[in-house]
Amino acid sequence: MTLHSFGYGSDNYDGLPHKHSEYCIVICLKGSMEIIRSRERQFIHPGELLVVNPGEVHRCRFGVREPRSEGLTLIVTRRMMHQLMQFMAWPDYGHNLDFLFGGKYSHPEAASIATKLVGELQEQGRGYSLMMESLAREILVHVLRSWPGDLVVPAHLNLSPQLPWLHMHKATEYMNRDGKGAFRLSALCTKLGVSPSRFTPLFKNSAGVSPHLYYNSLLVYKARRLLQEESCATKEVALKLGFKSVSHFCALFHQITGVTPQSESPLRKMSLPGIPSGWD
């Protein structure tokens, strides 16, 4: 199980649709965030949580109604989820079955425990790792006890090997931090401790495109938001995103979208290669 305490504004972290083989329990503690999964758009607010299921295509957006979104994500392997369900005598449990959690759920008690967990992570007092593990398991038990039964569906999942959540997250953070020309796949893989030959096919299974195309598409996604929502000039956008020249920016923008930056319209839908449409 992996824990991730996060705090992002709208400009700090963008991600395109992707999937992974773990369960992600996302708990909102402050602000609000938008999560699109399987084309269903949901907003979660403080005290609410939802589960992103294995193999479920999704993306998140932060700082959508307030300047900053804060929360906690528990990343749980399918094996661990199976063990918990078996131990708790989950109805209809079967060794070859996964369970898909739909909707969202308001659970102030789980959110209160998550706040304590974040505090332990920040303070790192004596025995904090044991306390964190105990609190995280308590949250999981609350989720399995309380999730509405009609929103939990058994399923047989046959998933291709995918990039672990932690590697996908760190890769996305790395891509958000670097402007055009700064991204190096070899440097990213060194940071993650994995070879490019292993990382690339797993990334493609998770994101649907290669790391370089994902990175360029992410830059274009950021550019479209600046052009549409903030009415920035083309030159200003190119400089903000780290392009050495406006012509280079325009060429990449046209290559990915089929139009020029100057022809952008707030009404035009997002269309990026290998990425499902309608995820903007």
PDB file of C-alpha atoms in Angstrom:
ATOM      1  CA  MET A   1       0.000   0.000   0.000  1.00  0.00           C
ATOM      2  CA  THR A   2       1.249   3.478  -0.916  1.00  0.00           C
ATOM      3  CA  LEU A   3       0.160   6.765   0.659  1.00  0.00           C
ATOM      4  CA  HIS A   4       0.241  10.113  -1.112  1.00  0.00           C
ATOM      5  CA  SER A   5      -0.568  13.372   0.644  1.00  0.00           C
ATOM      6  CA  PHE A   6      -1.116  16.073  -1.971  1.00  0.00           C
ATOM      7  CA  GLY A   7      -1.737  19.773  -2.327  1.00  0.00           C
ATOM      8  CA  TYR A   8      -2.003  21.243  -5.818  1.00  0.00           C
ATOM      9  CA  GLY A   9      -3.228  24.435  -7.438  1.00  0.00           C
ATOM     10  CA  SER A  10      -4.650  24.608 -10.935  1.00  0.00           C
ATOM     11  CA  ASP A  11      -1.212  25.360 -12.448  1.00  0.00           C
ATOM     12  CA  ASN A  12       0.825  22.826 -10.466  1.00  0.00           C
ATOM     13  CA  TYR A  13      -0.296  19.488 -11.819  1.00  0.00           C
ATOM     14  CA  ASP A  14      -1.967  18.519 -15.077  1.00  0.00           C
ATOM     15  CA  GLY A  15      -2.425  14.961 -16.240  1.00  0.00           C
ATOM     16  CA  LEU A  16      -3.963  13.366 -19.300  1.00  0.00           C
ATOM     17  CA  PRO A  17      -6.207  10.268 -19.161  1.00  0.00           C
ATOM     18  CA  HIS A  18      -4.445   7.100 -18.051  1.00  0.00           C
ATOM     19  CA  LYS A  19      -5.026   3.933 -16.062  1.00  0.00           C
ATOM     20  CA  HIS A  20      -3.199   1.595 -13.708  1.00  0.00           C
ATOM     21  CA  SER A  21      -3.711  -1.767 -12.063  1.00  0.00           C
ATOM     22  CA  GLU A  22      -4.208  -0.595  -8.454  1.00  0.00           C
ATOM     23  CA  TYR A  23      -7.157   0.813  -6.544  1.00  0.00           C
ATOM     24  CA  CYS A  24      -6.851   4.515  -5.682  1.00  0.00           C
ATOM     25  CA  ILE A  25      -8.951   5.798  -2.788  1.00  0.00           C
ATOM     26  CA  VAL A  26      -8.977   9.590  -3.115  1.00  0.00           C
ATOM     27  CA  ILE A  27     -10.047  11.591  -0.051  1.00  0.00           C
ATOM     28  CA  CYS A  28     -10.615  15.345  -0.330  1.00  0.00           C
ATOM     29  CA  LEU A  29      -9.589  17.329   2.759  1.00  0.00           C
ATOM     30  CA  LYS A  30      -9.544  20.956   1.543  1.00  0.00           C
ATOM     31  CA  GLY A  31     -10.760  22.748  -1.570  1.00  0.00           C
ATOM     32  CA  SER A  32     -12.346  20.739  -4.367  1.00  0.00           C
ATOM     33  CA  MET A  33     -11.107  18.593  -7.204  1.00  0.00           C
ATOM     34  CA  GLU A  34     -12.493  17.206 -10.424  1.00  0.00           C
ATOM     35  CA  ILE A  35     -12.042  13.582 -11.381  1.00  0.00           C
ATOM     36  CA  ILE A  36     -13.150  12.182 -14.726  1.00  0.00           C
ATOM     37  CA  ARG A  37     -13.263   8.410 -14.903  1.00  0.00           C
ATOM     38  CA  SER A  38     -14.766   6.350 -17.681  1.00  0.00           C
ATOM     39  CA  ARG A  39     -16.056   9.672 -19.074  1.00  0.00           C
ATOM     40  CA  GLU A  40     -18.046  10.435 -15.915  1.00  0.00           C
ATOM     41  CA  ARG A  41     -17.173  13.838 -14.460  1.00  0.00           C
ATOM     42  CA  GLN A  42     -17.377  14.198 -10.673  1.00  0.00           C
ATOM     43  CA  PHE A  43     -16.389  16.860  -8.168  1.00  0.00           C
ATOM     44  CA  ILE A  44     -15.358  15.820  -4.685  1.00  0.00           C
ATOM     45  CA  HIS A  45     -15.388  18.203  -1.739  1.00  0.00           C
ATOM     46  CA  PRO A  46     -13.970  18.026   1.804  1.00  0.00           C
ATOM     47  CA  GLY A  47     -15.122  14.885   3.593  1.00  0.00           C
ATOM     48  CA  GLU A  48     -15.930  13.054   0.344  1.00  0.00           C
ATOM     49  CA  LEU A  49     -14.024  10.229  -1.278  1.00  0.00           C
ATOM     50  CA  LEU A  50     -14.160   8.033  -4.329  1.00  0.00           C
ATOM     51  CA  VAL A  51     -12.346   4.999  -5.651  1.00  0.00           C
ATOM     52  CA  VAL A  52     -10.563   4.870  -8.996  1.00  0.00           C
ATOM     53  CA  ASN A  53     -10.692   1.207  -9.998  1.00  0.00           C
ATOM     54  CA  PRO A  54      -7.989  -0.917 -11.663  1.00  0.00           C
ATOM     55  CA  GLY A  55      -8.006  -0.458 -15.429  1.00  0.00           C
ATOM     56  CA  GLU A  56     -10.330   2.562 -15.235  1.00  0.00           C
ATOM     57  CA  VAL A  57      -9.291   5.438 -17.509  1.00  0.00           C
ATOM     58  CA  HIS A  58      -9.244   8.654 -15.500  1.00  0.00           C
ATOM     59  CA  ARG A  59      -7.710  12.085 -15.040  1.00  0.00           C
ATOM     60  CA  CYS A  60      -7.738  14.624 -12.198  1.00  0.00           C
ATOM     61  CA  ARG A  61      -7.853  18.410 -12.099  1.00  0.00           C
ATOM     62  CA  PHE A  62      -7.052  20.425  -8.989  1.00  0.00           C
ATOM     63  CA  GLY A  63      -7.852  23.941  -7.805  1.00  0.00           C
ATOM     64  CA  VAL A  64     -11.047  24.006  -9.874  1.00  0.00           C
ATOM     65  CA  ARG A  65     -13.209  26.072  -7.490  1.00  0.00           C
ATOM     66  CA  GLU A  66     -10.684  27.178  -4.875  1.00  0.00           C
ATOM     67  CA  PRO A  67      -7.028  28.110  -5.371  1.00  0.00           C
ATOM     68  CA  ARG A  68      -5.766  24.829  -3.970  1.00  0.00           C
ATOM     69  CA  SER A  69      -6.910  21.223  -3.518  1.00  0.00           C
ATOM     70  CA  GLU A  70      -5.582  19.100  -0.659  1.00  0.00           C
ATOM     71  CA  GLY A  71      -6.184  15.484   0.177  1.00  0.00           C
ATOM     72  CA  LEU A  72      -4.863  11.979   0.557  1.00  0.00           C
ATOM     73  CA  THR A  73      -4.698   9.052  -1.833  1.00  0.00           C
ATOM     74  CA  LEU A  74      -4.368   5.443  -0.694  1.00  0.00           C
ATOM     75  CA  ILE A  75      -3.023   3.188  -3.431  1.00  0.00           C
ATOM     76  CA  VAL A  76      -4.001  -0.417  -2.789  1.00  0.00           C
ATOM     77  CA  THR A  77      -2.936  -3.404  -4.872  1.00  0.00           C
ATOM     78  CA  ARG A  78      -5.583  -5.805  -6.133  1.00  0.00           C
ATOM     79  CA  ARG A  79      -3.992  -8.550  -4.045  1.00  0.00           C
ATOM     80  CA  MET A  80      -4.303  -6.533  -0.847  1.00  0.00           C
ATOM     81  CA  MET A  81      -7.904  -5.590  -1.656  1.00  0.00           C
ATOM     82  CA  HIS A  82      -8.710  -9.280  -2.189  1.00  0.00           C
ATOM     83  CA  GLN A  83      -7.153 -10.154   1.163  1.00  0.00           C
ATOM     84  CA  LEU A  84      -9.173  -7.481   2.974  1.00  0.00           C
ATOM     85  CA  MET A  85     -12.417  -8.533   1.331  1.00  0.00           C
ATOM     86  CA  GLN A  86     -11.780 -12.159   2.190  1.00  0.00           C
ATOM     87  CA  PHE A  87     -10.930 -11.316   5.800  1.00  0.00           C
ATOM     88  CA  MET A  88     -14.066  -9.162   6.122  1.00  0.00           C
ATOM     89  CA  ALA A  89     -16.271 -11.869   4.560  1.00  0.00           C
ATOM     90  CA  TRP A  90     -17.324  -9.515   1.754  1.00  0.00           C
ATOM     91  CA  PRO A  91     -20.606 -10.691   0.165  1.00  0.00           C
ATOM     92  CA  ASP A  92     -20.123 -12.602  -3.103  1.00  0.00           C
ATOM     93  CA  TYR A  93     -16.350 -12.595  -2.626  1.00  0.00           C
ATOM     94  CA  GLY A  94     -14.496 -14.920  -4.989  1.00  0.00           C
ATOM     95  CA  HIS A  95     -10.767 -15.407  -5.490  1.00  0.00           C
ATOM     96  CA  ASN A  96     -11.000 -14.637  -9.212  1.00  0.00           C
ATOM     97  CA  LEU A  97     -13.266 -11.612  -8.797  1.00  0.00           C
ATOM     98  CA  ASP A  98     -12.436  -7.932  -8.582  1.00  0.00           C
ATOM     99  CA  PHE A  99     -14.940  -5.362  -7.377  1.00  0.00           C
ATOM    100  CA  LEU A 100     -15.532  -1.990  -9.042  1.00  0.00           C
ATOM    101  CA  PHE A 101     -16.569   0.897  -6.789  1.00  0.00           C
ATOM    102  CA  GLY A 102     -18.856   3.459  -8.404  1.00  0.00           C
ATOM    103  CA  GLY A 103     -20.085   6.892  -7.388  1.00  0.00           C
ATOM    104  CA  LYS A 104     -18.618   8.893  -4.526  1.00  0.00           C
ATOM    105  CA  TYR A 105     -19.256   8.760  -0.814  1.00  0.00           C
ATOM    106  CA  SER A 106     -19.287  11.279   2.035  1.00  0.00           C
ATOM    107  CA  HIS A 107     -17.450   9.840   5.026  1.00  0.00           C
ATOM    108  CA  PRO A 108     -16.385  12.495   7.605  1.00  0.00           C
ATOM    109  CA  GLU A 109     -14.870   9.847   9.887  1.00  0.00           C
ATOM    110  CA  ALA A 110     -12.569   8.497   7.168  1.00  0.00           C
ATOM    111  CA  ALA A 111     -11.617  12.090   6.312  1.00  0.00           C
ATOM    112  CA  SER A 112     -10.815  12.769   9.982  1.00  0.00           C
ATOM    113  CA  ILE A 113      -8.546   9.714  10.090  1.00  0.00           C
ATOM    114  CA  ALA A 114      -6.917  10.854   6.842  1.00  0.00           C
ATOM    115  CA  THR A 115      -6.168  14.239   8.451  1.00  0.00           C
ATOM    116  CA  LYS A 116      -4.457  12.445  11.354  1.00  0.00           C
ATOM    117  CA  LEU A 117      -2.502  10.338   8.863  1.00  0.00           C
ATOM    118  CA  VAL A 118      -1.276  13.429   7.010  1.00  0.00           C
ATOM    119  CA  GLY A 119      -0.202  14.893  10.352  1.00  0.00           C
ATOM    120  CA  GLU A 120       1.804  11.766  11.150  1.00  0.00           C
ATOM    121  CA  LEU A 121       3.452  11.950   7.736  1.00  0.00           C
ATOM    122  CA  GLN A 122       4.424  15.594   8.251  1.00  0.00           C
ATOM    123  CA  GLU A 123       5.641  15.296  11.847  1.00  0.00           C
ATOM    124  CA  GLN A 124       7.342  11.890  11.516  1.00  0.00           C
ATOM    125  CA  GLY A 125       7.428  11.310  15.256  1.00  0.00           C
ATOM    126  CA  ARG A 126       8.659   8.128  16.892  1.00  0.00           C
ATOM    127  CA  GLY A 127       6.889   5.103  15.396  1.00  0.00           C
ATOM    128  CA  TYR A 128       5.097   7.211  12.782  1.00  0.00           C
ATOM    129  CA  SER A 129       5.340   4.534  10.074  1.00  0.00           C
ATOM    130  CA  LEU A 130       3.476   2.026  12.251  1.00  0.00           C
ATOM    131  CA  MET A 131       0.845   4.630  13.106  1.00  0.00           C
ATOM    132  CA  MET A 132       0.413   5.530   9.441  1.00  0.00           C
ATOM    133  CA  GLU A 133      -0.081   1.901   8.451  1.00  0.00           C
ATOM    134  CA  SER A 134      -2.641   1.442  11.233  1.00  0.00           C
ATOM    135  CA  LEU A 135      -4.579   4.579  10.239  1.00  0.00           C
ATOM    136  CA  ALA A 136      -4.506   3.642   6.550  1.00  0.00           C
ATOM    137  CA  ARG A 137      -5.925   0.185   7.275  1.00  0.00           C
ATOM    138  CA  GLU A 138      -8.613   1.798   9.426  1.00  0.00           C
ATOM    139  CA  ILE A 139      -9.654   3.954   6.470  1.00  0.00           C
ATOM    140  CA  LEU A 140      -9.813   0.893   4.228  1.00  0.00           C
ATOM    141  CA  VAL A 141     -12.050  -0.938   6.713  1.00  0.00           C
ATOM    142  CA  HIS A 142     -14.378   2.071   6.888  1.00  0.00           C
ATOM    143  CA  VAL A 143     -14.557   2.173   3.082  1.00  0.00           C
ATOM    144  CA  LEU A 144     -15.425  -1.522   2.793  1.00  0.00           C
ATOM    145  CA  ARG A 145     -17.940  -1.344   5.634  1.00  0.00           C
ATOM    146  CA  SER A 146     -19.739   1.764   4.454  1.00  0.00           C
ATOM    147  CA  TRP A 147     -19.655   1.897   0.640  1.00  0.00           C
ATOM    148  CA  PRO A 148     -23.222   1.567  -0.690  1.00  0.00           C
ATOM    149  CA  GLY A 149     -23.697  -2.023  -1.867  1.00  0.00           C
ATOM    150  CA  ASP A 150     -25.521  -1.021  -5.040  1.00  0.00           C
ATOM    151  CA  LEU A 151     -22.417   0.932  -6.137  1.00  0.00           C
ATOM    152  CA  VAL A 152     -20.059  -2.062  -5.877  1.00  0.00           C
ATOM    153  CA  VAL A 153     -20.063  -4.357  -8.904  1.00  0.00           C
ATOM    154  CA  PRO A 154     -18.152  -7.679  -9.209  1.00  0.00           C
ATOM    155  CA  ALA A 155     -16.037  -7.996 -12.343  1.00  0.00           C
ATOM    156  CA  HIS A 156     -13.493 -10.255 -14.012  1.00  0.00           C
ATOM    157  CA  LEU A 157     -10.582  -7.986 -14.966  1.00  0.00           C
ATOM    158  CA  ASN A 158      -8.017  -9.087 -17.512  1.00  0.00           C
ATOM    159  CA  LEU A 159      -5.520  -6.239 -17.394  1.00  0.00           C
ATOM    160  CA  SER A 160      -2.357  -5.884 -19.429  1.00  0.00           C
ATOM    161  CA  PRO A 161       0.797  -5.018 -17.450  1.00  0.00           C
ATOM    162  CA  GLN A 162       0.639  -1.324 -16.568  1.00  0.00           C
ATOM    163  CA  LEU A 163       2.889   1.262 -15.008  1.00  0.00           C
ATOM    164  CA  PRO A 164       2.650   1.254 -11.198  1.00  0.00           C
ATOM    165  CA  TRP A 165       0.726   4.223  -9.829  1.00  0.00           C
ATOM    166  CA  LEU A 166       3.787   5.654  -8.085  1.00  0.00           C
ATOM    167  CA  HIS A 167       5.854   5.656 -11.288  1.00  0.00           C
ATOM    168  CA  MET A 168       3.020   7.210 -13.305  1.00  0.00           C
ATOM    169  CA  HIS A 169       2.530   9.902 -10.705  1.00  0.00           C
ATOM    170  CA  LYS A 170       6.237  10.747 -10.465  1.00  0.00           C
ATOM    171  CA  ALA A 171       6.500  10.797 -14.265  1.00  0.00           C
ATOM    172  CA  THR A 172       3.582  13.225 -14.488  1.00  0.00           C
ATOM    173  CA  GLU A 173       5.085  15.469 -11.804  1.00  0.00           C
ATOM    174  CA  TYR A 174       8.386  15.409 -13.704  1.00  0.00           C
ATOM    175  CA  MET A 175       6.679  16.361 -16.973  1.00  0.00           C
ATOM    176  CA  ASN A 176       4.743  19.189 -15.307  1.00  0.00           C
ATOM    177  CA  ARG A 177       7.954  20.629 -13.890  1.00  0.00           C
ATOM    178  CA  ASP A 178       9.916  20.724 -17.158  1.00  0.00           C
ATOM    179  CA  GLY A 179       9.315  23.089 -20.060  1.00  0.00           C
ATOM    180  CA  LYS A 180       9.774  22.180 -23.700  1.00  0.00           C
ATOM    181  CA  GLY A 181      13.249  20.859 -24.385  1.00  0.00           C
ATOM    182  CA  ALA A 182      13.926  19.967 -20.745  1.00  0.00           C
ATOM    183  CA  PHE A 183      12.238  16.548 -20.767  1.00  0.00           C
ATOM    184  CA  ARG A 184      14.634  13.604 -20.993  1.00  0.00           C
ATOM    185  CA  LEU A 185      13.287  10.061 -20.822  1.00  0.00           C
ATOM    186  CA  SER A 186      16.656   8.725 -19.654  1.00  0.00           C
ATOM    187  CA  ALA A 187      16.749  11.226 -16.765  1.00  0.00           C
ATOM    188  CA  LEU A 188      13.199  10.337 -15.752  1.00  0.00           C
ATOM    189  CA  CYS A 189      13.950   6.609 -15.765  1.00  0.00           C
ATOM    190  CA  THR A 190      17.113   7.167 -13.723  1.00  0.00           C
ATOM    191  CA  LYS A 191      15.027   9.084 -11.176  1.00  0.00           C
ATOM    192  CA  LEU A 192      12.526   6.215 -11.030  1.00  0.00           C
ATOM    193  CA  GLY A 193      15.211   3.513 -10.927  1.00  0.00           C
ATOM    194  CA  VAL A 194      13.879   1.688 -13.981  1.00  0.00           C
ATOM    195  CA  SER A 195      15.264   1.153 -17.489  1.00  0.00           C
ATOM    196  CA  PRO A 196      13.677   2.962 -20.473  1.00  0.00           C
ATOM    197  CA  SER A 197      13.112  -0.414 -22.165  1.00  0.00           C
ATOM    198  CA  ARG A 198      10.904  -1.504 -19.263  1.00  0.00           C
ATOM    199  CA  PHE A 199       9.315   1.873 -18.531  1.00  0.00           C
ATOM    200  CA  THR A 200       8.175   2.752 -22.070  1.00  0.00           C
ATOM    201  CA  PRO A 201       5.892  -0.241 -22.862  1.00  0.00           C
ATOM    202  CA  LEU A 202       4.293  -0.083 -19.412  1.00  0.00           C
ATOM    203  CA  PHE A 203       3.724   3.658 -19.839  1.00  0.00           C
ATOM    204  CA  LYS A 204       2.099   3.073 -23.238  1.00  0.00           C
ATOM    205  CA  ASN A 205      -0.197   0.446 -21.710  1.00  0.00           C
ATOM    206  CA  SER A 206      -1.254   2.954 -19.052  1.00  0.00           C
ATOM    207  CA  ALA A 207      -1.513   6.153 -21.107  1.00  0.00           C
ATOM    208  CA  GLY A 208      -2.189   4.860 -24.617  1.00  0.00           C
ATOM    209  CA  VAL A 209       0.760   6.801 -26.085  1.00  0.00           C
ATOM    210  CA  SER A 210       4.535   6.955 -25.745  1.00  0.00           C
ATOM    211  CA  PRO A 211       6.110   9.095 -22.978  1.00  0.00           C
ATOM    212  CA  HIS A 212       7.295  11.702 -25.493  1.00  0.00           C
ATOM    213  CA  LEU A 213       3.891  12.028 -27.177  1.00  0.00           C
ATOM    214  CA  TYR A 214       2.214  12.213 -23.769  1.00  0.00           C
ATOM    215  CA  TYR A 215       4.633  14.984 -22.766  1.00  0.00           C
ATOM    216  CA  ASN A 216       4.042  16.978 -25.959  1.00  0.00           C
ATOM    217  CA  SER A 217       0.284  16.474 -25.652  1.00  0.00           C
ATOM    218  CA  LEU A 218       0.456  17.681 -22.052  1.00  0.00           C
ATOM    219  CA  LEU A 219       2.239  20.857 -23.211  1.00  0.00           C
ATOM    220  CA  VAL A 220      -0.460  21.431 -25.813  1.00  0.00           C
ATOM    221  CA  TYR A 221      -3.164  20.826 -23.208  1.00  0.00           C
ATOM    222  CA  LYS A 222      -1.579  23.514 -21.013  1.00  0.00           C
ATOM    223  CA  ALA A 223      -1.279  25.808 -24.026  1.00  0.00           C
ATOM    224  CA  ARG A 224      -4.958  25.417 -24.908  1.00  0.00           C
ATOM    225  CA  ARG A 225      -5.985  26.298 -21.384  1.00  0.00           C
ATOM    226  CA  LEU A 226      -3.827  29.431 -21.468  1.00  0.00           C
ATOM    227  CA  LEU A 227      -5.196  30.418 -24.879  1.00  0.00           C
ATOM    228  CA  GLN A 228      -8.844  29.699 -24.083  1.00  0.00           C
ATOM    229  CA  GLU A 229      -9.291  30.450 -20.392  1.00  0.00           C
ATOM    230  CA  GLU A 230      -6.683  33.151 -19.823  1.00  0.00           C
ATOM    231  CA  SER A 231      -6.695  34.687 -23.323  1.00  0.00           C
ATOM    232  CA  CYS A 232      -2.890  34.707 -23.465  1.00  0.00           C
ATOM    233  CA  ALA A 233      -1.147  35.697 -26.688  1.00  0.00           C
ATOM    234  CA  THR A 234       0.616  32.974 -28.679  1.00  0.00           C
ATOM    235  CA  LYS A 235       4.079  34.371 -27.933  1.00  0.00           C
ATOM    236  CA  GLU A 236       3.290  34.584 -24.210  1.00  0.00           C
ATOM    237  CA  VAL A 237       2.139  30.954 -24.139  1.00  0.00           C
ATOM    238  CA  ALA A 238       5.245  29.767 -25.975  1.00  0.00           C
ATOM    239  CA  LEU A 239       7.497  31.535 -23.474  1.00  0.00           C
ATOM    240  CA  LYS A 240       5.564  30.235 -20.455  1.00  0.00           C
ATOM    241  CA  LEU A 241       5.897  26.657 -21.683  1.00  0.00           C
ATOM    242  CA  GLY A 242       9.627  26.889 -22.327  1.00  0.00           C
ATOM    243  CA  PHE A 243       9.703  26.910 -26.149  1.00  0.00           C
ATOM    244  CA  LYS A 244      12.790  28.529 -27.640  1.00  0.00           C
ATOM    245  CA  SER A 245      10.786  30.049 -30.482  1.00  0.00           C
ATOM    246  CA  VAL A 246       7.161  30.835 -31.313  1.00  0.00           C
ATOM    247  CA  SER A 247       7.502  29.008 -34.632  1.00  0.00           C
ATOM    248  CA  HIS A 248       8.519  25.793 -32.833  1.00  0.00           C
ATOM    249  CA  PHE A 249       5.512  26.097 -30.535  1.00  0.00           C
ATOM    250  CA  CYS A 250       3.128  26.722 -33.441  1.00  0.00           C
ATOM    251  CA  ALA A 251       4.533  23.765 -35.400  1.00  0.00           C
ATOM    252  CA  LEU A 252       4.062  21.366 -32.473  1.00  0.00           C
ATOM    253  CA  PHE A 253       0.605  22.744 -31.708  1.00  0.00           C
ATOM    254  CA  HIS A 254      -0.474  22.210 -35.324  1.00  0.00           C
ATOM    255  CA  GLN A 255       1.106  18.753 -35.460  1.00  0.00           C
ATOM    256  CA  ILE A 256      -0.892  17.590 -32.433  1.00  0.00           C
ATOM    257  CA  THR A 257      -4.217  19.417 -32.888  1.00  0.00           C
ATOM    258  CA  GLY A 258      -4.402  20.024 -36.647  1.00  0.00           C
ATOM    259  CA  VAL A 259      -4.985  23.769 -36.121  1.00  0.00           C
ATOM    260  CA  THR A 260      -2.859  26.796 -35.273  1.00  0.00           C
ATOM    261  CA  PRO A 261      -2.824  28.436 -31.826  1.00  0.00           C
ATOM    262  CA  GLN A 262      -4.340  31.578 -33.369  1.00  0.00           C
ATOM    263  CA  SER A 263      -7.438  29.624 -34.433  1.00  0.00           C
ATOM    264  CA  GLU A 264      -8.211  28.355 -30.930  1.00  0.00           C
ATOM    265  CA  SER A 265     -11.811  28.795 -29.818  1.00  0.00           C
ATOM    266  CA  PRO A 266     -13.227  28.352 -26.296  1.00  0.00           C
ATOM    267  CA  LEU A 267     -15.953  26.193 -27.815  1.00  0.00           C
ATOM    268  CA  ARG A 268     -13.632  23.751 -29.567  1.00  0.00           C
ATOM    269  CA  LYS A 269     -13.289  20.374 -27.887  1.00  0.00           C
ATOM    270  CA  MET A 270      -9.986  18.811 -26.901  1.00  0.00           C
ATOM    271  CA  SER A 271      -8.547  16.285 -29.342  1.00  0.00           C
ATOM    272  CA  LEU A 272      -5.150  14.780 -28.689  1.00  0.00           C
ATOM    273  CA  PRO A 273      -3.568  11.711 -30.307  1.00  0.00           C
ATOM    274  CA  GLY A 274      -4.172   8.490 -28.413  1.00  0.00           C
ATOM    275  CA  ILE A 275      -6.276  10.336 -25.808  1.00  0.00           C
ATOM    276  CA  PRO A 276     -10.073   9.889 -25.682  1.00  0.00           C
ATOM    277  CA  SER A 277     -11.956  13.005 -26.763  1.00  0.00           C
ATOM    278  CA  GLY A 278     -14.189  14.889 -24.364  1.00  0.00           C
ATOM    279  CA  TRP A 279     -11.738  14.803 -21.445  1.00  0.00           C
ATOM    280  CA  ASP A 280     -11.161  18.564 -21.283  1.00  0.00           C
TER     281      ASP A 280
END
